[in-house]
Amino acid sequence: KQEVTQIPAALSVPEGENLVLNCSFTDSAIYNLQWFRQDPGKGLTSLLLIQSSQREQTSGRLNASLDKSSGRSTLYIAASQPGDSATYLCAVSGTASKLTFGTGTRLQVTL
Amino acid sequence: EPEVTQTPSHQVTQMGQEVILRCVPISNHLYFYWYRQILGQKVEFLVSFYNNEISEKSEIFDDQFSVERPDGSNFTLKIRSTKLEDSAMYFCASREGLAKNIQYFGAGTRLSVL
């Protein structure tokens, strides 16, 4: 059974700092990995999707990497802003397409 | 930009009552999903739906749950007799097709069972 873990559970950084969020998964036979953002009481916003054959994806200040063989992904956020404060979720998909979610990292960017 | 729409945003019901949560997926999408998130816990998969039938369901999705696509636009989740532990945020998601893997999520329906 796939298990997804995210470290750290919570992170507080000053504005402007670069940061890395970590995601690990137990079964490397994934089809893709998706990073989401969740604001309190809100839905999930897709940030990046990495196919299993890819090593990384970039969107603006966000860069996600994938090391499938070791079961790890990182989300790098450059020059963090207070508006980046949210919970970041990592989710993996097997061939059946359902997503298995991690526990999330709650990010607070302070002024 | 097209989006997944869920109604209502908040549903309060008495234990034992039936509820129907509604979703309008993105119009050209073919794969549909329901997930739930109990407060403070992970987002959990409930069911996936393709070509007018369930393609996969989790252990949570027991006989009390059902899904339906009653017309070309709506996708519903019915809970036949709600329990206190059904209180959660329920998310609908849709995906375009096999080559397009991104799942797009709605804003969710908060279900409170009293």
PDB file of C-alpha atoms in Angstrom:
ATOM      1  CA  LYS A   1       0.000   0.000   0.000  1.00  0.00           C
ATOM      2  CA  GLN A   2       1.408   3.384  -0.998  1.00  0.00           C
ATOM      3  CA  GLU A   3       2.322   5.707   1.872  1.00  0.00           C
ATOM      4  CA  VAL A   4       3.292   9.331   1.320  1.00  0.00           C
ATOM      5  CA  THR A   5       5.105  11.359   3.960  1.00  0.00           C
ATOM      6  CA  GLN A   6       5.999  15.028   3.963  1.00  0.00           C
ATOM      7  CA  ILE A   7       8.666  16.706   6.012  1.00  0.00           C
ATOM      8  CA  PRO A   8       8.595  19.104   7.738  1.00  0.00           C
ATOM      9  CA  ALA A   9       5.016  19.201   8.991  1.00  0.00           C
ATOM     10  CA  ALA A  10       5.278  22.947   9.502  1.00  0.00           C
ATOM     11  CA  LEU A  11       7.761  25.600   8.464  1.00  0.00           C
ATOM     12  CA  SER A  12       8.085  29.296   9.188  1.00  0.00           C
ATOM     13  CA  VAL A  13      10.463  31.429   7.126  1.00  0.00           C
ATOM     14  CA  PRO A  14      11.072  35.167   6.674  1.00  0.00           C
ATOM     15  CA  GLU A  15      10.034  36.750   3.408  1.00  0.00           C
ATOM     16  CA  GLY A  16      12.583  36.431   0.629  1.00  0.00           C
ATOM     17  CA  GLU A  17      14.069  33.163   1.803  1.00  0.00           C
ATOM     18  CA  ASN A  18      14.376  30.169  -0.503  1.00  0.00           C
ATOM     19  CA  LEU A  19      12.940  26.945   0.875  1.00  0.00           C
ATOM     20  CA  VAL A  20      12.574  23.259   0.172  1.00  0.00           C
ATOM     21  CA  LEU A  21       9.656  20.995   1.006  1.00  0.00           C
ATOM     22  CA  ASN A  22      10.166  17.254   1.013  1.00  0.00           C
ATOM     23  CA  CYS A  23       7.937  14.376  -0.003  1.00  0.00           C
ATOM     24  CA  SER A  24       8.700  10.667   0.155  1.00  0.00           C
ATOM     25  CA  PHE A  25       6.694   7.686  -1.018  1.00  0.00           C
ATOM     26  CA  THR A  26       7.088   3.988  -0.302  1.00  0.00           C
ATOM     27  CA  ASP A  27       6.186   2.430  -3.657  1.00  0.00           C
ATOM     28  CA  SER A  28       8.329   3.746  -6.515  1.00  0.00           C
ATOM     29  CA  ALA A  29       5.953   2.345  -9.165  1.00  0.00           C
ATOM     30  CA  ILE A  30       4.210   5.663  -9.651  1.00  0.00           C
ATOM     31  CA  TYR A  31       2.711   7.133 -12.785  1.00  0.00           C
ATOM     32  CA  ASN A  32       3.118  10.767 -11.776  1.00  0.00           C
ATOM     33  CA  LEU A  33       3.462  13.080  -8.799  1.00  0.00           C
ATOM     34  CA  GLN A  34       1.478  16.239  -8.244  1.00  0.00           C
ATOM     35  CA  TRP A  35       2.084  19.148  -5.863  1.00  0.00           C
ATOM     36  CA  PHE A  36      -0.912  21.081  -4.575  1.00  0.00           C
ATOM     37  CA  ARG A  37      -1.502  24.146  -2.516  1.00  0.00           C
ATOM     38  CA  GLN A  38      -4.359  24.303   0.003  1.00  0.00           C
ATOM     39  CA  ASP A  39      -5.456  27.506   1.685  1.00  0.00           C
ATOM     40  CA  PRO A  40      -7.389  27.191   4.976  1.00  0.00           C
ATOM     41  CA  GLY A  41     -10.912  25.903   4.385  1.00  0.00           C
ATOM     42  CA  LYS A  42     -10.405  25.922   0.641  1.00  0.00           C
ATOM     43  CA  GLY A  43      -9.931  23.459  -2.185  1.00  0.00           C
ATOM     44  CA  LEU A  44      -6.738  22.150  -3.721  1.00  0.00           C
ATOM     45  CA  THR A  45      -4.887  24.125  -6.358  1.00  0.00           C
ATOM     46  CA  SER A  46      -2.596  22.123  -8.609  1.00  0.00           C
ATOM     47  CA  LEU A  47       0.890  23.644  -8.758  1.00  0.00           C
ATOM     48  CA  LEU A  48       3.018  21.197 -10.703  1.00  0.00           C
ATOM     49  CA  LEU A  49       2.755  17.702 -12.117  1.00  0.00           C
ATOM     50  CA  ILE A  50       5.800  15.553 -12.827  1.00  0.00           C
ATOM     51  CA  GLN A  51       5.459  12.463 -14.962  1.00  0.00           C
ATOM     52  CA  SER A  52       7.368   9.408 -13.770  1.00  0.00           C
ATOM     53  CA  SER A  53       9.756   9.755 -16.715  1.00  0.00           C
ATOM     54  CA  GLN A  54      10.650  13.350 -15.818  1.00  0.00           C
ATOM     55  CA  ARG A  55      13.198  14.626 -13.324  1.00  0.00           C
ATOM     56  CA  GLU A  56      11.803  18.106 -12.700  1.00  0.00           C
ATOM     57  CA  GLN A  57       9.202  20.697 -13.570  1.00  0.00           C
ATOM     58  CA  THR A  58       9.291  24.455 -13.165  1.00  0.00           C
ATOM     59  CA  SER A  59       6.585  27.063 -12.913  1.00  0.00           C
ATOM     60  CA  GLY A  60       7.609  30.585 -12.023  1.00  0.00           C
ATOM     61  CA  ARG A  61       9.297  30.558  -8.607  1.00  0.00           C
ATOM     62  CA  LEU A  62       8.447  26.884  -8.092  1.00  0.00           C
ATOM     63  CA  ASN A  63      10.621  23.952  -9.049  1.00  0.00           C
ATOM     64  CA  ALA A  64       9.708  20.355  -8.326  1.00  0.00           C
ATOM     65  CA  SER A  65      12.096  17.460  -8.673  1.00  0.00           C
ATOM     66  CA  LEU A  66      11.465  13.747  -8.716  1.00  0.00           C
ATOM     67  CA  ASP A  67      13.783  10.867  -7.888  1.00  0.00           C
ATOM     68  CA  LYS A  68      11.498   7.939  -8.533  1.00  0.00           C
ATOM     69  CA  SER A  69      13.964   5.204  -7.657  1.00  0.00           C
ATOM     70  CA  SER A  70      14.569   6.593  -4.189  1.00  0.00           C
ATOM     71  CA  GLY A  71      10.926   7.546  -3.685  1.00  0.00           C
ATOM     72  CA  ARG A  72      11.515  11.258  -3.168  1.00  0.00           C
ATOM     73  CA  SER A  73      10.350  14.580  -4.485  1.00  0.00           C
ATOM     74  CA  THR A  74      11.186  18.129  -3.451  1.00  0.00           C
ATOM     75  CA  LEU A  75       9.368  21.386  -4.025  1.00  0.00           C
ATOM     76  CA  TYR A  76      11.686  24.377  -4.134  1.00  0.00           C
ATOM     77  CA  ILE A  77      10.169  27.819  -3.625  1.00  0.00           C
ATOM     78  CA  ALA A  78      12.419  30.727  -4.513  1.00  0.00           C
ATOM     79  CA  ALA A  79      12.194  34.178  -2.934  1.00  0.00           C
ATOM     80  CA  SER A  80       9.235  33.318  -0.719  1.00  0.00           C
ATOM     81  CA  GLN A  81       6.421  35.838  -0.235  1.00  0.00           C
ATOM     82  CA  PRO A  82       3.701  36.140   2.447  1.00  0.00           C
ATOM     83  CA  GLY A  83       1.181  35.098  -0.220  1.00  0.00           C
ATOM     84  CA  ASP A  84       2.917  31.713  -0.391  1.00  0.00           C
ATOM     85  CA  SER A  85       1.635  30.912   3.102  1.00  0.00           C
ATOM     86  CA  ALA A  86      -0.526  27.802   2.768  1.00  0.00           C
ATOM     87  CA  THR A  87      -0.404  24.043   3.189  1.00  0.00           C
ATOM     88  CA  TYR A  88       1.491  22.237   0.451  1.00  0.00           C
ATOM     89  CA  LEU A  89       0.417  18.711  -0.417  1.00  0.00           C
ATOM     90  CA  CYS A  90       2.239  16.097  -2.396  1.00  0.00           C
ATOM     91  CA  ALA A  91       0.249  13.313  -4.080  1.00  0.00           C
ATOM     92  CA  VAL A  92       1.289  10.321  -6.163  1.00  0.00           C
ATOM     93  CA  SER A  93      -0.671   8.401  -8.736  1.00  0.00           C
ATOM     94  CA  GLY A  94      -0.288   4.803  -9.788  1.00  0.00           C
ATOM     95  CA  THR A  95      -1.642   3.465 -13.061  1.00  0.00           C
ATOM     96  CA  ALA A  96      -5.125   3.352 -11.549  1.00  0.00           C
ATOM     97  CA  SER A  97      -4.994   7.168 -11.481  1.00  0.00           C
ATOM     98  CA  LYS A  98      -6.264   7.718  -7.954  1.00  0.00           C
ATOM     99  CA  LEU A  99      -4.110  10.099  -5.925  1.00  0.00           C
ATOM    100  CA  THR A 100      -2.515   9.130  -2.622  1.00  0.00           C
ATOM    101  CA  PHE A 101      -1.828  12.241  -0.591  1.00  0.00           C
ATOM    102  CA  GLY A 102       0.831  13.119   1.923  1.00  0.00           C
ATOM    103  CA  THR A 103       0.275  14.707   5.286  1.00  0.00           C
ATOM    104  CA  GLY A 104       1.152  18.180   4.033  1.00  0.00           C
ATOM    105  CA  THR A 105       3.588  20.914   5.045  1.00  0.00           C
ATOM    106  CA  ARG A 106       2.077  24.051   6.564  1.00  0.00           C
ATOM    107  CA  LEU A 107       4.154  27.025   5.396  1.00  0.00           C
ATOM    108  CA  GLN A 108       4.128  30.435   7.032  1.00  0.00           C
ATOM    109  CA  VAL A 109       6.098  33.245   5.356  1.00  0.00           C
ATOM    110  CA  THR A 110       6.560  36.166   7.701  1.00  0.00           C
ATOM    111  CA  LEU A 111       7.215  39.815   6.906  1.00  0.00           C
TER     112      LEU A 111
ATOM    113  CA  GLU B   1     -10.288  29.402 -16.853  1.00  0.00           C
ATOM    114  CA  PRO B   2     -12.564  26.340 -16.566  1.00  0.00           C
ATOM    115  CA  GLU B   3     -13.062  25.063 -13.034  1.00  0.00           C
ATOM    116  CA  VAL B   4     -14.727  22.288 -11.082  1.00  0.00           C
ATOM    117  CA  THR B   5     -17.788  23.598  -9.247  1.00  0.00           C
ATOM    118  CA  GLN B   6     -19.196  22.039  -6.085  1.00  0.00           C
ATOM    119  CA  THR B   7     -22.461  22.746  -4.316  1.00  0.00           C
ATOM    120  CA  PRO B   8     -23.340  23.383  -1.595  1.00  0.00           C
ATOM    121  CA  SER B   9     -20.246  24.814   0.056  1.00  0.00           C
ATOM    122  CA  HIS B  10     -21.537  23.717   3.461  1.00  0.00           C
ATOM    123  CA  GLN B  11     -24.144  21.081   4.245  1.00  0.00           C
ATOM    124  CA  VAL B  12     -25.454  20.425   7.733  1.00  0.00           C
ATOM    125  CA  THR B  13     -27.499  17.282   8.301  1.00  0.00           C
ATOM    126  CA  GLN B  14     -28.812  15.092  11.050  1.00  0.00           C
ATOM    127  CA  MET B  15     -27.338  11.640  11.606  1.00  0.00           C
ATOM    128  CA  GLY B  16     -29.223   9.043   9.572  1.00  0.00           C
ATOM    129  CA  GLN B  17     -30.308  11.476   6.870  1.00  0.00           C
ATOM    130  CA  GLU B  18     -29.422  11.147   3.203  1.00  0.00           C
ATOM    131  CA  VAL B  19     -27.278  13.802   1.562  1.00  0.00           C
ATOM    132  CA  ILE B  20     -26.341  14.452  -2.035  1.00  0.00           C
ATOM    133  CA  LEU B  21     -23.222  16.415  -2.823  1.00  0.00           C
ATOM    134  CA  ARG B  22     -23.071  17.904  -6.279  1.00  0.00           C
ATOM    135  CA  CYS B  23     -20.236  18.584  -8.649  1.00  0.00           C
ATOM    136  CA  VAL B  24     -19.935  20.023 -12.119  1.00  0.00           C
ATOM    137  CA  PRO B  25     -16.630  18.809 -13.584  1.00  0.00           C
ATOM    138  CA  ILE B  26     -14.763  20.653 -16.315  1.00  0.00           C
ATOM    139  CA  SER B  27     -16.786  20.160 -19.485  1.00  0.00           C
ATOM    140  CA  ASN B  28     -14.422  18.137 -21.697  1.00  0.00           C
ATOM    141  CA  HIS B  29     -13.094  15.949 -18.875  1.00  0.00           C
ATOM    142  CA  LEU B  30     -13.713  12.224 -18.888  1.00  0.00           C
ATOM    143  CA  TYR B  31     -12.487  11.007 -15.473  1.00  0.00           C
ATOM    144  CA  PHE B  32     -14.157  12.008 -12.229  1.00  0.00           C
ATOM    145  CA  TYR B  33     -13.218  11.515  -8.606  1.00  0.00           C
ATOM    146  CA  TRP B  34     -14.422  12.050  -5.072  1.00  0.00           C
ATOM    147  CA  TYR B  35     -12.021  12.524  -2.174  1.00  0.00           C
ATOM    148  CA  ARG B  36     -12.620  13.477   1.417  1.00  0.00           C
ATOM    149  CA  GLN B  37     -10.579  15.163   4.129  1.00  0.00           C
ATOM    150  CA  ILE B  38     -11.526  14.745   7.758  1.00  0.00           C
ATOM    151  CA  LEU B  39     -10.422  17.786   9.773  1.00  0.00           C
ATOM    152  CA  GLY B  40      -6.701  17.611  10.491  1.00  0.00           C
ATOM    153  CA  GLN B  41      -6.171  14.455   8.440  1.00  0.00           C
ATOM    154  CA  LYS B  42      -4.952  13.525   4.968  1.00  0.00           C
ATOM    155  CA  VAL B  43      -6.992  13.846   1.811  1.00  0.00           C
ATOM    156  CA  GLU B  44      -8.330  10.333   1.101  1.00  0.00           C
ATOM    157  CA  PHE B  45      -9.517   8.813  -2.162  1.00  0.00           C
ATOM    158  CA  LEU B  46     -13.114   7.594  -2.234  1.00  0.00           C
ATOM    159  CA  VAL B  47     -14.026   6.671  -5.790  1.00  0.00           C
ATOM    160  CA  SER B  48     -13.161   7.178  -9.439  1.00  0.00           C
ATOM    161  CA  PHE B  49     -15.654   7.168 -12.299  1.00  0.00           C
ATOM    162  CA  TYR B  50     -15.160   6.772 -16.033  1.00  0.00           C
ATOM    163  CA  ASN B  51     -17.435   5.919 -18.913  1.00  0.00           C
ATOM    164  CA  ASN B  52     -20.488   5.934 -16.664  1.00  0.00           C
ATOM    165  CA  GLU B  53     -19.201   3.401 -14.204  1.00  0.00           C
ATOM    166  CA  ILE B  54     -17.029   3.164 -11.129  1.00  0.00           C
ATOM    167  CA  SER B  55     -13.459   2.329 -12.081  1.00  0.00           C
ATOM    168  CA  GLU B  56     -12.054   2.092  -8.565  1.00  0.00           C
ATOM    169  CA  LYS B  57     -13.270   2.585  -5.011  1.00  0.00           C
ATOM    170  CA  SER B  58     -11.604   2.624  -1.614  1.00  0.00           C
ATOM    171  CA  GLU B  59     -12.515   0.696   1.530  1.00  0.00           C
ATOM    172  CA  ILE B  60     -14.246   3.834   2.796  1.00  0.00           C
ATOM    173  CA  PHE B  61     -16.691   3.735  -0.118  1.00  0.00           C
ATOM    174  CA  ASP B  62     -19.086   1.171   1.308  1.00  0.00           C
ATOM    175  CA  ASP B  63     -22.745   0.477   0.530  1.00  0.00           C
ATOM    176  CA  GLN B  64     -23.773   3.760   2.125  1.00  0.00           C
ATOM    177  CA  PHE B  65     -22.093   5.653  -0.699  1.00  0.00           C
ATOM    178  CA  SER B  66     -23.062   5.912  -4.345  1.00  0.00           C
ATOM    179  CA  VAL B  67     -22.107   8.072  -7.286  1.00  0.00           C
ATOM    180  CA  GLU B  68     -24.006   9.060 -10.344  1.00  0.00           C
ATOM    181  CA  ARG B  69     -23.658  11.144 -13.465  1.00  0.00           C
ATOM    182  CA  PRO B  70     -27.337  11.874 -14.026  1.00  0.00           C
ATOM    183  CA  ASP B  71     -26.791  14.062 -17.080  1.00  0.00           C
ATOM    184  CA  GLY B  72     -23.935  15.316 -19.215  1.00  0.00           C
ATOM    185  CA  SER B  73     -22.697  17.845 -16.699  1.00  0.00           C
ATOM    186  CA  ASN B  74     -23.332  16.805 -13.082  1.00  0.00           C
ATOM    187  CA  PHE B  75     -21.510  14.243 -10.952  1.00  0.00           C
ATOM    188  CA  THR B  76     -23.044  13.462  -7.570  1.00  0.00           C
ATOM    189  CA  LEU B  77     -22.032  11.675  -4.393  1.00  0.00           C
ATOM    190  CA  LYS B  78     -24.865  10.316  -2.279  1.00  0.00           C
ATOM    191  CA  ILE B  79     -24.491   9.197   1.316  1.00  0.00           C
ATOM    192  CA  ARG B  80     -27.553   7.143   2.149  1.00  0.00           C
ATOM    193  CA  SER B  81     -27.607   7.301   5.947  1.00  0.00           C
ATOM    194  CA  THR B  82     -25.054   9.708   7.344  1.00  0.00           C
ATOM    195  CA  LYS B  83     -22.973   8.949  10.406  1.00  0.00           C
ATOM    196  CA  LEU B  84     -21.122  11.358  12.682  1.00  0.00           C
ATOM    197  CA  GLU B  85     -17.812  10.116  11.221  1.00  0.00           C
ATOM    198  CA  ASP B  86     -18.900  11.174   7.723  1.00  0.00           C
ATOM    199  CA  SER B  87     -18.287  14.779   8.779  1.00  0.00           C
ATOM    200  CA  ALA B  88     -15.506  15.963   6.483  1.00  0.00           C
ATOM    201  CA  MET B  89     -14.642  18.145   3.523  1.00  0.00           C
ATOM    202  CA  TYR B  90     -15.601  16.356   0.304  1.00  0.00           C
ATOM    203  CA  PHE B  91     -13.708  17.235  -2.847  1.00  0.00           C
ATOM    204  CA  CYS B  92     -14.669  16.475  -6.407  1.00  0.00           C
ATOM    205  CA  ALA B  93     -11.964  16.307  -9.061  1.00  0.00           C
ATOM    206  CA  SER B  94     -11.837  15.765 -12.787  1.00  0.00           C
ATOM    207  CA  ARG B  95      -9.212  14.873 -15.343  1.00  0.00           C
ATOM    208  CA  GLU B  96      -9.266  15.353 -19.081  1.00  0.00           C
ATOM    209  CA  GLY B  97      -7.992  12.028 -20.332  1.00  0.00           C
ATOM    210  CA  LEU B  98      -5.253   9.449 -20.319  1.00  0.00           C
ATOM    211  CA  ALA B  99      -2.587  11.762 -21.695  1.00  0.00           C
ATOM    212  CA  LYS B 100      -3.656  14.674 -19.514  1.00  0.00           C
ATOM    213  CA  ASN B 101      -2.905  13.618 -15.971  1.00  0.00           C
ATOM    214  CA  ILE B 102      -3.573  16.720 -13.930  1.00  0.00           C
ATOM    215  CA  GLN B 103      -6.533  16.364 -11.604  1.00  0.00           C
ATOM    216  CA  TYR B 104      -8.412  19.606 -11.032  1.00  0.00           C
ATOM    217  CA  PHE B 105     -10.202  19.968  -7.732  1.00  0.00           C
ATOM    218  CA  GLY B 106     -13.297  21.843  -6.696  1.00  0.00           C
ATOM    219  CA  ALA B 107     -13.448  24.075  -3.626  1.00  0.00           C
ATOM    220  CA  GLY B 108     -15.136  21.301  -1.651  1.00  0.00           C
ATOM    221  CA  THR B 109     -18.319  20.773   0.325  1.00  0.00           C
ATOM    222  CA  ARG B 110     -18.031  20.811   4.092  1.00  0.00           C
ATOM    223  CA  LEU B 111     -20.411  18.178   5.456  1.00  0.00           C
ATOM    224  CA  SER B 112     -21.340  18.467   9.109  1.00  0.00           C
ATOM    225  CA  VAL B 113     -23.327  15.558  10.569  1.00  0.00           C
ATOM    226  CA  LEU B 114     -24.983  16.359  13.890  1.00  0.00           C
TER     227      LEU B 114
END
